[in-house]
mmCIF file of C-alpha atoms and ligand atoms in Angstrom:
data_model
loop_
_atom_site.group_PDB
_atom_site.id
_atom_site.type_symbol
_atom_site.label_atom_id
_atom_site.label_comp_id
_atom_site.label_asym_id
_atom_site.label_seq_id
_atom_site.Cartn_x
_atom_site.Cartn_y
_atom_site.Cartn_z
ATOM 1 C CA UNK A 1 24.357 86.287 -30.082
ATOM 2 C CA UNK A 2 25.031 89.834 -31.770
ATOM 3 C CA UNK A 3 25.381 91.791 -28.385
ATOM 4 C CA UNK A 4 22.855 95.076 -29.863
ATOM 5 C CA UNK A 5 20.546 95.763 -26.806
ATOM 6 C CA UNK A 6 16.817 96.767 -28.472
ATOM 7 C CA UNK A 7 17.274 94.512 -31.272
ATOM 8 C CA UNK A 8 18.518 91.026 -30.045
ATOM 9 C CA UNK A 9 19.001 91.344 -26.292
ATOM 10 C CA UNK A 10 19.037 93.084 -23.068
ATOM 11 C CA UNK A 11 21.652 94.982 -21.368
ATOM 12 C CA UNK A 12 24.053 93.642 -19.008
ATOM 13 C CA UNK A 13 23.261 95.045 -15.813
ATOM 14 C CA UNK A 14 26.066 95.873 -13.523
ATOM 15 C CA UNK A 15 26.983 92.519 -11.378
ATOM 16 C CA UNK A 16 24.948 90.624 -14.206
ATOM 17 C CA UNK A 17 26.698 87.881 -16.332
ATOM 18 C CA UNK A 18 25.561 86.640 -20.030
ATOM 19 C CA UNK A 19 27.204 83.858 -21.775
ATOM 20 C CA UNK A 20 27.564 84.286 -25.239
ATOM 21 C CA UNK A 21 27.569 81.061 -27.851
ATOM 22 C CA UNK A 22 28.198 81.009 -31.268
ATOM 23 C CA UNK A 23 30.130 79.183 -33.847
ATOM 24 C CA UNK A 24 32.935 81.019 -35.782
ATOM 25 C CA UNK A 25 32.587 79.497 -39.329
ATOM 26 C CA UNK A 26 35.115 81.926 -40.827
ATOM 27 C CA UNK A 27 38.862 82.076 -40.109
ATOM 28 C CA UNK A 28 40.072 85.656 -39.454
ATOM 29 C CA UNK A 29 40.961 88.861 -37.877
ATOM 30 C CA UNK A 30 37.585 90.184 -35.721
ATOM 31 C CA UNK A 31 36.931 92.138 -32.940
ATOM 32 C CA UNK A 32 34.311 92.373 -30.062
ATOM 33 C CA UNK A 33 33.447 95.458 -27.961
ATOM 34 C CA UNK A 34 30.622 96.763 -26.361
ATOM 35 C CA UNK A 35 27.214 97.840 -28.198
ATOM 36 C CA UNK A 36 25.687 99.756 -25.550
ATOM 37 C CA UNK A 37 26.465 103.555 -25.329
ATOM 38 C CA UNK A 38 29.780 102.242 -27.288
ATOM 39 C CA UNK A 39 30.773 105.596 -28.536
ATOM 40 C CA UNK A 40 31.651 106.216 -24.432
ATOM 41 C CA UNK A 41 32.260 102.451 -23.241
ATOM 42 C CA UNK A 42 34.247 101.778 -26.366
ATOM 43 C CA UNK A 43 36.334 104.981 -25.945
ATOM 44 C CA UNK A 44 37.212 104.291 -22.311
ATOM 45 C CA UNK A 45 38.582 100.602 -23.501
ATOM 46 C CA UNK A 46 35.503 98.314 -23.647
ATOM 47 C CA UNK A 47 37.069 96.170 -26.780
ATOM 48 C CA UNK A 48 39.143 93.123 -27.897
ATOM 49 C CA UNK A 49 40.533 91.619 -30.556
ATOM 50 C CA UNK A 50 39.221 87.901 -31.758
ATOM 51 C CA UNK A 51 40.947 85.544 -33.387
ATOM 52 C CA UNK A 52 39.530 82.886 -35.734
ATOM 53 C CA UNK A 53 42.736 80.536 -36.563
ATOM 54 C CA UNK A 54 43.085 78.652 -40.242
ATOM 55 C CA UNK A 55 42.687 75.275 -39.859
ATOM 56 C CA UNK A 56 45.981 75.737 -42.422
ATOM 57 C CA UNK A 57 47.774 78.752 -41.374
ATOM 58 C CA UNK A 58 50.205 80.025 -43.612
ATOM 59 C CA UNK A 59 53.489 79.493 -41.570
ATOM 60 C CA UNK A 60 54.890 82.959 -39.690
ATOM 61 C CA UNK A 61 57.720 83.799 -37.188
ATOM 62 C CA UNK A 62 55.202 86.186 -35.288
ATOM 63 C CA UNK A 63 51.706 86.701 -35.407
ATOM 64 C CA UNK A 64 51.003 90.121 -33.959
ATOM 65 C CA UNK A 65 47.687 92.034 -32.930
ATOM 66 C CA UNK A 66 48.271 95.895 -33.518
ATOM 67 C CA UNK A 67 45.378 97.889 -32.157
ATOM 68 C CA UNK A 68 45.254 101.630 -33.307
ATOM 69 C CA UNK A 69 43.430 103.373 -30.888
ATOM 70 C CA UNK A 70 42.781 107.425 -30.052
ATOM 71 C CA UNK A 71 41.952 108.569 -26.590
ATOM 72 C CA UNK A 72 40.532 112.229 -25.358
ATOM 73 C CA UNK A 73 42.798 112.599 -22.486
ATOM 74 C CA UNK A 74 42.687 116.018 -20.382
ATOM 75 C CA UNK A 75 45.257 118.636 -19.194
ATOM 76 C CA UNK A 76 46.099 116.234 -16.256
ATOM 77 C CA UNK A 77 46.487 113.220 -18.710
ATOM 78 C CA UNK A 78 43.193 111.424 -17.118
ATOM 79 C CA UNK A 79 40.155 110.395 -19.645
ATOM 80 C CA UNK A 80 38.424 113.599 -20.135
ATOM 81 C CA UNK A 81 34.620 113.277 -19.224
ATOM 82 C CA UNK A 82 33.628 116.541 -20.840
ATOM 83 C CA UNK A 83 31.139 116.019 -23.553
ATOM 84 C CA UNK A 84 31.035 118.306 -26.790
ATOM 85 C CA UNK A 85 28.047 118.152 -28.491
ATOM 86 C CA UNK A 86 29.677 119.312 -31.319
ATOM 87 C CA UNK A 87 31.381 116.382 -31.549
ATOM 88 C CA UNK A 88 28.498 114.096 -32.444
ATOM 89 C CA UNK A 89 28.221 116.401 -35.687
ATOM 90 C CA UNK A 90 31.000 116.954 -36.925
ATOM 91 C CA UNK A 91 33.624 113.889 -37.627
ATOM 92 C CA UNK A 92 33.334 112.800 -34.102
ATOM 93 C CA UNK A 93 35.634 112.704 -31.015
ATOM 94 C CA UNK A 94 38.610 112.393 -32.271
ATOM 95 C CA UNK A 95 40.876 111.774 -29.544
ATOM 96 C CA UNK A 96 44.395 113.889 -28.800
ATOM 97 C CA UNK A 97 46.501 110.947 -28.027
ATOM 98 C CA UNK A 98 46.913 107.967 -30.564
ATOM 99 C CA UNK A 99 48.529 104.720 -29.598
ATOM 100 C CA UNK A 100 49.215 101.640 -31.300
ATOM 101 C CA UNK A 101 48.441 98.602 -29.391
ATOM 102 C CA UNK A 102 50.644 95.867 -30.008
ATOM 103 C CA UNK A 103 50.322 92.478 -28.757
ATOM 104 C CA UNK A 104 52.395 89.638 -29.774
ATOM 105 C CA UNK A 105 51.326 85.764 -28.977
ATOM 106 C CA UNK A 106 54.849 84.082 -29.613
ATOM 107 C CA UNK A 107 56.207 86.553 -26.744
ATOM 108 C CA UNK A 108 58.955 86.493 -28.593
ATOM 109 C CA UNK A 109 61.276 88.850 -29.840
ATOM 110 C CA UNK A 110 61.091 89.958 -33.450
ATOM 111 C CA UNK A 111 64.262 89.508 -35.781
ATOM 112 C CA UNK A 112 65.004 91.007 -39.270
ATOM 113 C CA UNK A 113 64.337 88.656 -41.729
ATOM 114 C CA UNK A 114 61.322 87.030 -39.181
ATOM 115 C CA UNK A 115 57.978 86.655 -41.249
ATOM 116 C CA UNK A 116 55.488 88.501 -39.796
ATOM 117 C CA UNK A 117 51.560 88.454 -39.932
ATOM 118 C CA UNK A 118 50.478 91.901 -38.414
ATOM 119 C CA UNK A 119 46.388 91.536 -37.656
ATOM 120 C CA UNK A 120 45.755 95.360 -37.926
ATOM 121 C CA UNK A 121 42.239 96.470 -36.009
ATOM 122 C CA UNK A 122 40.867 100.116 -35.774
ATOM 123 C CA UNK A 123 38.713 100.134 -32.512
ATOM 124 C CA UNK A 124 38.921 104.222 -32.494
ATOM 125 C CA UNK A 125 35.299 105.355 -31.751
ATOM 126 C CA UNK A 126 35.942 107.834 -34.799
ATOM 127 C CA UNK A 127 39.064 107.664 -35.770
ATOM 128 C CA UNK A 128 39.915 107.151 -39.768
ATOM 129 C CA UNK A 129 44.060 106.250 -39.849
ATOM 130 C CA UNK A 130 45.569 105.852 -43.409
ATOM 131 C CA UNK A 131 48.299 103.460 -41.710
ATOM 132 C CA UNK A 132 51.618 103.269 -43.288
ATOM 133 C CA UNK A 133 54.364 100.472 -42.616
ATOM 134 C CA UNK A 134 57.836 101.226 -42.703
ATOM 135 C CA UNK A 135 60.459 98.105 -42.197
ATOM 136 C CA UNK A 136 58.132 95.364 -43.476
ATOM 137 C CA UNK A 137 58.528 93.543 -47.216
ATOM 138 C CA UNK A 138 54.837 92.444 -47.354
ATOM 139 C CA UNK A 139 51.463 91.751 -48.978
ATOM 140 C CA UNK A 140 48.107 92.779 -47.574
ATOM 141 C CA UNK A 141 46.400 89.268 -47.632
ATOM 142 C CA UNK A 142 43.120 90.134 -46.119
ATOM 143 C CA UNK A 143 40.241 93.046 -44.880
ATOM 144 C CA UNK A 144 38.038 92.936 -42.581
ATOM 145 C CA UNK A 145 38.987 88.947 -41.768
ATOM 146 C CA UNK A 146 38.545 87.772 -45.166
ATOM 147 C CA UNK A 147 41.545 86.476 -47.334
ATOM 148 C CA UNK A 148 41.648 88.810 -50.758
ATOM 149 C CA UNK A 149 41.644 86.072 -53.719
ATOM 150 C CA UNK A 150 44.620 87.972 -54.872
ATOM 151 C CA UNK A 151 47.131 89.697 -51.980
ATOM 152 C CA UNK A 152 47.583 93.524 -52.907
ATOM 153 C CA UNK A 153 50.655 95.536 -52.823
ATOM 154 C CA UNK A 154 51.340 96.972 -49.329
ATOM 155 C CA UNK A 155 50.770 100.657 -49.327
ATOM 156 C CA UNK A 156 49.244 102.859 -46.799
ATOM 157 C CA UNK A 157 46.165 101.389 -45.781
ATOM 158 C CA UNK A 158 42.888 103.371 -45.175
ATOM 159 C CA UNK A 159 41.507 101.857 -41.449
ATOM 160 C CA UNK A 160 38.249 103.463 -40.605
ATOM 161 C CA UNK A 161 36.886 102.581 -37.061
ATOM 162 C CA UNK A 162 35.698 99.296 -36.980
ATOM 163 C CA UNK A 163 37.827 97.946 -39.930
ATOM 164 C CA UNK A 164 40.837 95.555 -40.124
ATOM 165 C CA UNK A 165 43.593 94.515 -42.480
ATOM 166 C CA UNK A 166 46.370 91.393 -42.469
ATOM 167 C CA UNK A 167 49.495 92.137 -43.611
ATOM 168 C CA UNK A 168 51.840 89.020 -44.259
ATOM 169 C CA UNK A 169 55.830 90.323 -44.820
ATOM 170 C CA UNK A 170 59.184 89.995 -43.488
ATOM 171 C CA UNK A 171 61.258 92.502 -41.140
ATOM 172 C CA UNK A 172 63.477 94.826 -42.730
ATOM 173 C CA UNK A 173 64.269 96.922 -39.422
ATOM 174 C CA UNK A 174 61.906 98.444 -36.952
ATOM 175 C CA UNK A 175 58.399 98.078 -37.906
ATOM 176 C CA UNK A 176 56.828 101.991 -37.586
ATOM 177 C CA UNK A 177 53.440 102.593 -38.205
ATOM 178 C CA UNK A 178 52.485 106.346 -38.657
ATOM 179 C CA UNK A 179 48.863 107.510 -39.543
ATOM 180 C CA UNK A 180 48.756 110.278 -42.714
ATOM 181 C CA UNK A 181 44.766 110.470 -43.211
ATOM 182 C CA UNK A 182 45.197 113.767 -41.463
ATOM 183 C CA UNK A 183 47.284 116.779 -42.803
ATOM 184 C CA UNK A 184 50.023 116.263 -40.491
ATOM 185 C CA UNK A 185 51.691 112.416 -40.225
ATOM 186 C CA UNK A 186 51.428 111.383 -37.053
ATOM 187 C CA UNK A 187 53.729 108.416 -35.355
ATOM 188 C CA UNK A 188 51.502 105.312 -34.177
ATOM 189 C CA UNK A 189 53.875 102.931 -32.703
ATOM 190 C CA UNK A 190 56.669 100.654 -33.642
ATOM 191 C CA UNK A 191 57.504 97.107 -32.975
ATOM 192 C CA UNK A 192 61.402 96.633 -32.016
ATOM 193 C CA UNK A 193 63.484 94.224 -33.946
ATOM 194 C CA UNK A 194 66.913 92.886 -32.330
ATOM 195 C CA UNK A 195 69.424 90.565 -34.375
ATOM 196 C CA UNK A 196 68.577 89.298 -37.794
ATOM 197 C CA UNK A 197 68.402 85.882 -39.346
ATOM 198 C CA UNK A 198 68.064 85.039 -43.546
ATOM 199 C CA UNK A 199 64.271 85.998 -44.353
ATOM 200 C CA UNK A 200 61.787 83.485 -45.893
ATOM 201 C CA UNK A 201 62.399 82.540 -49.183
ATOM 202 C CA UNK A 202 58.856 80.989 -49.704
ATOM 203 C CA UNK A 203 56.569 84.080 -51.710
ATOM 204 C CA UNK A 204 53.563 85.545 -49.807
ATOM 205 C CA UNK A 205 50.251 83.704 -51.183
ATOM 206 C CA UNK A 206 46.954 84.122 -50.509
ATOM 207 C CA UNK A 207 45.204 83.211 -47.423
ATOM 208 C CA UNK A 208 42.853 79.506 -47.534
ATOM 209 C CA UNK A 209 39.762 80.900 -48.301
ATOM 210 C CA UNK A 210 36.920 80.500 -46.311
ATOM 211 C CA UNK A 211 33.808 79.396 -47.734
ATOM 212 C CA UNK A 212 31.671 82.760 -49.343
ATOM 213 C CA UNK A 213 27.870 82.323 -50.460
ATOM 214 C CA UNK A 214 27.466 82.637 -54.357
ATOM 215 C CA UNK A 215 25.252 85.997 -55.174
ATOM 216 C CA UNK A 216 23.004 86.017 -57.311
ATOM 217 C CA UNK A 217 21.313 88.362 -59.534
ATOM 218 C CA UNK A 218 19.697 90.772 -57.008
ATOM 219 C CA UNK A 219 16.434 89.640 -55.779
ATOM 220 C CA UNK A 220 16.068 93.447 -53.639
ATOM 221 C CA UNK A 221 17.363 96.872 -54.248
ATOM 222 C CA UNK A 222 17.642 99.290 -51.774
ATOM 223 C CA UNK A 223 19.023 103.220 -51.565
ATOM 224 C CA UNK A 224 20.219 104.556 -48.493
ATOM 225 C CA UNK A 225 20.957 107.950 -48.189
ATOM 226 C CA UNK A 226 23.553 109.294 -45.359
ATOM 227 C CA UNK A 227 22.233 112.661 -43.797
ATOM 228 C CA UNK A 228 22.665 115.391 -41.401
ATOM 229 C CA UNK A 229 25.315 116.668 -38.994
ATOM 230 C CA UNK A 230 26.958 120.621 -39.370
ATOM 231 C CA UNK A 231 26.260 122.180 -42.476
ATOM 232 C CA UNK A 232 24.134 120.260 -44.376
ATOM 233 C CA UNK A 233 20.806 120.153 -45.756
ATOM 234 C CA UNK A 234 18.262 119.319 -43.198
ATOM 235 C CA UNK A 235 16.453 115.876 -42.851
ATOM 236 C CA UNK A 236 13.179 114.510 -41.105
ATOM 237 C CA UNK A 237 15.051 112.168 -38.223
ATOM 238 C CA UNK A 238 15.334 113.323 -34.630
ATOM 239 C CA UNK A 239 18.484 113.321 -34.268
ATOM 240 C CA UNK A 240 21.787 114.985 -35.546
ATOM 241 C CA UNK A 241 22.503 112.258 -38.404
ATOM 242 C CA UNK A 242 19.732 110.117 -40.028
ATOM 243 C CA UNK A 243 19.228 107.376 -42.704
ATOM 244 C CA UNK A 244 16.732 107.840 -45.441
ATOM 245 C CA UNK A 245 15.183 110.411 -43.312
ATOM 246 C CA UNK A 246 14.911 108.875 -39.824
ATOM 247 C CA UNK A 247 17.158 108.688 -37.253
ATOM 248 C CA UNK A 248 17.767 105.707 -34.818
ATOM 249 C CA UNK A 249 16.343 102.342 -35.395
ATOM 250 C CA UNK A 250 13.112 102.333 -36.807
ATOM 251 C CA UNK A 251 10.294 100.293 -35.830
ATOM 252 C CA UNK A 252 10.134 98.384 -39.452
ATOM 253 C CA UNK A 253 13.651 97.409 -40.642
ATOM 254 C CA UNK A 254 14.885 99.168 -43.710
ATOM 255 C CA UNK A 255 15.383 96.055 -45.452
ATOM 256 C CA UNK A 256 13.611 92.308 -45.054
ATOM 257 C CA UNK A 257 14.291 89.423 -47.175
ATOM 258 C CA UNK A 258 13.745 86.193 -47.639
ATOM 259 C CA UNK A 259 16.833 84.119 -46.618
ATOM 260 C CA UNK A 260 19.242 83.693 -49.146
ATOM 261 C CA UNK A 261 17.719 87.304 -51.239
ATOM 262 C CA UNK A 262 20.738 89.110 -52.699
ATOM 263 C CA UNK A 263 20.552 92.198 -52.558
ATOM 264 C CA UNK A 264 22.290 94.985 -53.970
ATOM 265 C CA UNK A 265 22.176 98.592 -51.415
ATOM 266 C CA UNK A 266 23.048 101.774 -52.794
ATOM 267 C CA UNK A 267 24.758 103.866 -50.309
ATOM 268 C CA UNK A 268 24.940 107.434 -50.332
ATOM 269 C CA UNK A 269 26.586 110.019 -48.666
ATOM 270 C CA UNK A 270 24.988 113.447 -48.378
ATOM 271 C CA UNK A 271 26.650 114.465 -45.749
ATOM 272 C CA UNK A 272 29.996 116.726 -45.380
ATOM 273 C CA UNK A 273 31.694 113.908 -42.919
ATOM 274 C CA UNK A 274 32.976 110.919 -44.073
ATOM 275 C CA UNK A 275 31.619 108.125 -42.603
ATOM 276 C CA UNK A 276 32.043 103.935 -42.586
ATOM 277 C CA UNK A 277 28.717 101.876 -43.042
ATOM 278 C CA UNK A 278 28.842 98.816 -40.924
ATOM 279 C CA UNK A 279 26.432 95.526 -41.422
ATOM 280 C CA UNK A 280 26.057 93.136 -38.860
ATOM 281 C CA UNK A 281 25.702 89.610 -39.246
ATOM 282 C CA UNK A 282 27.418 89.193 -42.839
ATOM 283 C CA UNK A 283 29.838 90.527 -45.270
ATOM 284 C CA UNK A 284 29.200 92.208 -48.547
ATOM 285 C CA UNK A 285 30.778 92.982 -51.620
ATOM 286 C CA UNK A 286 31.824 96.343 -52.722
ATOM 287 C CA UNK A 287 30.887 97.301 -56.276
ATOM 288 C CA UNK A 288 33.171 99.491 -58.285
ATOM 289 C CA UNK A 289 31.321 102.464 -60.319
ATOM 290 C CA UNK A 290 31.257 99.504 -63.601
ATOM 291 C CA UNK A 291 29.000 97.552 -60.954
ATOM 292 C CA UNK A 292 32.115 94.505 -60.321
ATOM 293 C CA UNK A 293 32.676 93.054 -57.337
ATOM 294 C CA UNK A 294 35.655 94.313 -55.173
ATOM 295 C CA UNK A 295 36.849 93.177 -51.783
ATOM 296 C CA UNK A 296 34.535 91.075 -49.653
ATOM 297 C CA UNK A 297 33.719 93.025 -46.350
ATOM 298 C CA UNK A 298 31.787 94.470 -43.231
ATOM 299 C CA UNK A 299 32.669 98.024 -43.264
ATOM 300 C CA UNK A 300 32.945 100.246 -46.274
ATOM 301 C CA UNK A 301 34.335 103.793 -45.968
ATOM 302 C CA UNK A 302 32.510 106.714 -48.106
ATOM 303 C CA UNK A 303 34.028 109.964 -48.297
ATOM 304 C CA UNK A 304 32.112 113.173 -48.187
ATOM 305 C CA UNK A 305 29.560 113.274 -51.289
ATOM 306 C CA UNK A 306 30.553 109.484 -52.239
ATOM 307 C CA UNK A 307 28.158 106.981 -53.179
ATOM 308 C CA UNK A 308 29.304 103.331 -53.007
ATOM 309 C CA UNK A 309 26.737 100.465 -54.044
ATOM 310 C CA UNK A 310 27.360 96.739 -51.827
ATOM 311 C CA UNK A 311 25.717 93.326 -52.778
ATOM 312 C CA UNK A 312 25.461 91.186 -50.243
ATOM 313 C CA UNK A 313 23.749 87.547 -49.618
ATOM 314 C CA UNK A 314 21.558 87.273 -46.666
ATOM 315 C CA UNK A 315 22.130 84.138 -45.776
ATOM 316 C CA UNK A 316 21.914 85.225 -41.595
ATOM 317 C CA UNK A 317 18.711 84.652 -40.553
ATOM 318 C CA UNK A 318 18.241 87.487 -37.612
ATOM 319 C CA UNK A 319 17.738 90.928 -37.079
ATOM 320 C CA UNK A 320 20.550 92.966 -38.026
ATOM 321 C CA UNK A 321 21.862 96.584 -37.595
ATOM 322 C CA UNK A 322 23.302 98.674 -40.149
ATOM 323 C CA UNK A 323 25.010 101.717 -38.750
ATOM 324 C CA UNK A 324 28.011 103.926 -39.193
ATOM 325 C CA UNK A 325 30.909 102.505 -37.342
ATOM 326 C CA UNK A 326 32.007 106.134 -36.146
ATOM 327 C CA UNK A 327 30.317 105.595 -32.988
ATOM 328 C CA UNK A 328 29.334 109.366 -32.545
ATOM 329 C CA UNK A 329 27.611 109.207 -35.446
ATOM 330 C CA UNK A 330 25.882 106.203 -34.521
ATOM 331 C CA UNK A 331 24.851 107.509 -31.013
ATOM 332 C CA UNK A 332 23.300 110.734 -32.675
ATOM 333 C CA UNK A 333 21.026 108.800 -35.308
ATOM 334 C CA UNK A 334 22.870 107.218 -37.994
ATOM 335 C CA UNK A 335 21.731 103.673 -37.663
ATOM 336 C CA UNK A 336 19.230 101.527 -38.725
ATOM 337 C CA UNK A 337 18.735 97.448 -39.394
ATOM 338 C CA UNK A 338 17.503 94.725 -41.641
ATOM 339 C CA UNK A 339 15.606 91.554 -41.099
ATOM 340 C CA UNK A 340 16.597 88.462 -43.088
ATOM 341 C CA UNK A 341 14.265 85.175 -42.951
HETATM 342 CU CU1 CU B 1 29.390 108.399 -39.615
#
């Protein structure tokens, strides 16, 4: 039930229906959208957020879905159907008007002092944000749906597409978000407050965890090297982008494993374009440069020339794709998968 045509099902046809049934063993802040010519579909609004509730929520005033999302509108403000091809290799199509999506289940409205839990999603098609918060006393409590053991200072958080963040805090005035990955900052959005009331006096803890598979030494390596687009050295794949010289999904998976292998991927990124490495069907750990454990997630961000290493347990039996979340990228060759079990 992973929704990637080729690999684990078919199309939906237009006037077609598919039912989709899966368990959701792990509380947190996902999204769905669609995996067929997504960098298009997914651009022109084919996505959602999904919402896996603690059985023990921490207790908030508001619980609020903000959406960052980037659309290519043209000179008459309508979705502009001109394709560049020089989008797909470069850092994608970057859209020309940026919204923040913001949807709030109480329905009610937000006072300062209210607790807040602000489920932050980056559905952009290529969009990187470097999100700051202005009017929020808060913790960031988890990425990418999982709680962080220990919640981190809030400071501007890097969102690549694909990627999320929780932020648990209290209203100080106006919550603005504004986006300074670029070299201008650009205003995202804002979420009104109106009247106050005395803010929480209970501190911000960590999210209940939900239950992670215990790694163990790594039964497979793997290296994957990120290649291709303008201005780089060339590669052997088809296409504009490629992984360990092939572009697309290969006929043999990059990766199979026994279920329950650990395995530890080096990723590396010989490209001059950032780009955010996506696995389906599990999360990983990044692994700092002294090889420890970081954050546990699905989507890890490597700037230009970067080389980030993951360990991750396959515990998923399946066929899985591993692709770059910029979905231009992915369209023009830079994806690939791994078969576990
Ligand atoms: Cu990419």
């Amino acid at each position: 039930m992973d929704g990637v045509n080729v690999l684990t099902q078919d199309v939906v046809i237009p006037g077609d229906s598919y039912r989709y049934q899966f368990g959701v063993p792990d509380a947190g802040t996902y999204w769905y959208h669609s995996h067929y010519l997504s960098y298009d579909q997914v651009s022109r609004g084919l996505f959602g957020a999904f919402i896996v509730e603690e059985q023990n929520a921490p207790a908030v005033d508001h619980d609020i879905v903000v959406q960052f999302f980037d659309v290519l509108l043209d000179q008459s403000g309508q979705y502009d159907e001109a394709f560049n091809p020089a989008h797909f290799a470069t850092e994608g199509r970057i859209g020309n008007t940026v919204t923040a999506l913001v949807f709030n289940g109480t329905g009610k409205t937000v006072k300062r002092g209210d607790r807040l839990r602000l489920r932050l999603i980056n559905p952009s098609i290529d969009r990187v944000y470097r999100v700051g918060l202005d009017g929020l006393i808060g913790k960031i409590v988890a990425l990418d749906g999982m709680p962080l053991a220990h919640p981190r200072t809030l400071e501007p958080i890097l969102l690549a597409p694909g990627q999320r963040c929780d932020v648990i805090g209290d209203a100080t005035g106006p919550i603005r978000f504004d986006d300074s990955f670029g070299e201008q900052t650009l205003s995202l959005g804002e979420i009104a407050v109106s009247g106050s009331r005395e803010p929480a006096k209970a501190p911000i803890t960590a999210l209940p965890a939900n239950r992670m598979p215990a790694p163990k030494d790594p039964g497979q390596t793997a290296e994957l090297v990120l290649q291709g687009g303008a201005g780089s050295a060339s590669h052997n794949g088809t296409g504009t982008w490629a992984l360990n010289d092939v572009s697309g999904l290969p006929r043999r998976p990059f990766l199979s494993a026994a279920q329950g292998t650990t395995a530890r991927i080096s990723i590396r990124n010989e490209t001059g374009f950032p780009h955010v490495m996506h696995l389906h069907g599990h999360h990983f750990w990044e692994l700092d440069a002294a090889g420890e454990a970081g954050p546990y997630r699905d989507s890890t961000y490597l700037d230009t020339g970067e080389t980030r290493d993951i360990l991750v347990v396959l515990d998923n039996p399946g066929s899985w794709m591993l692709h770059c979340h910029m979905l231009s990228h992915q369209a023009d060759g830079m994806a690939t998968w791994i078969r576990v079990g």
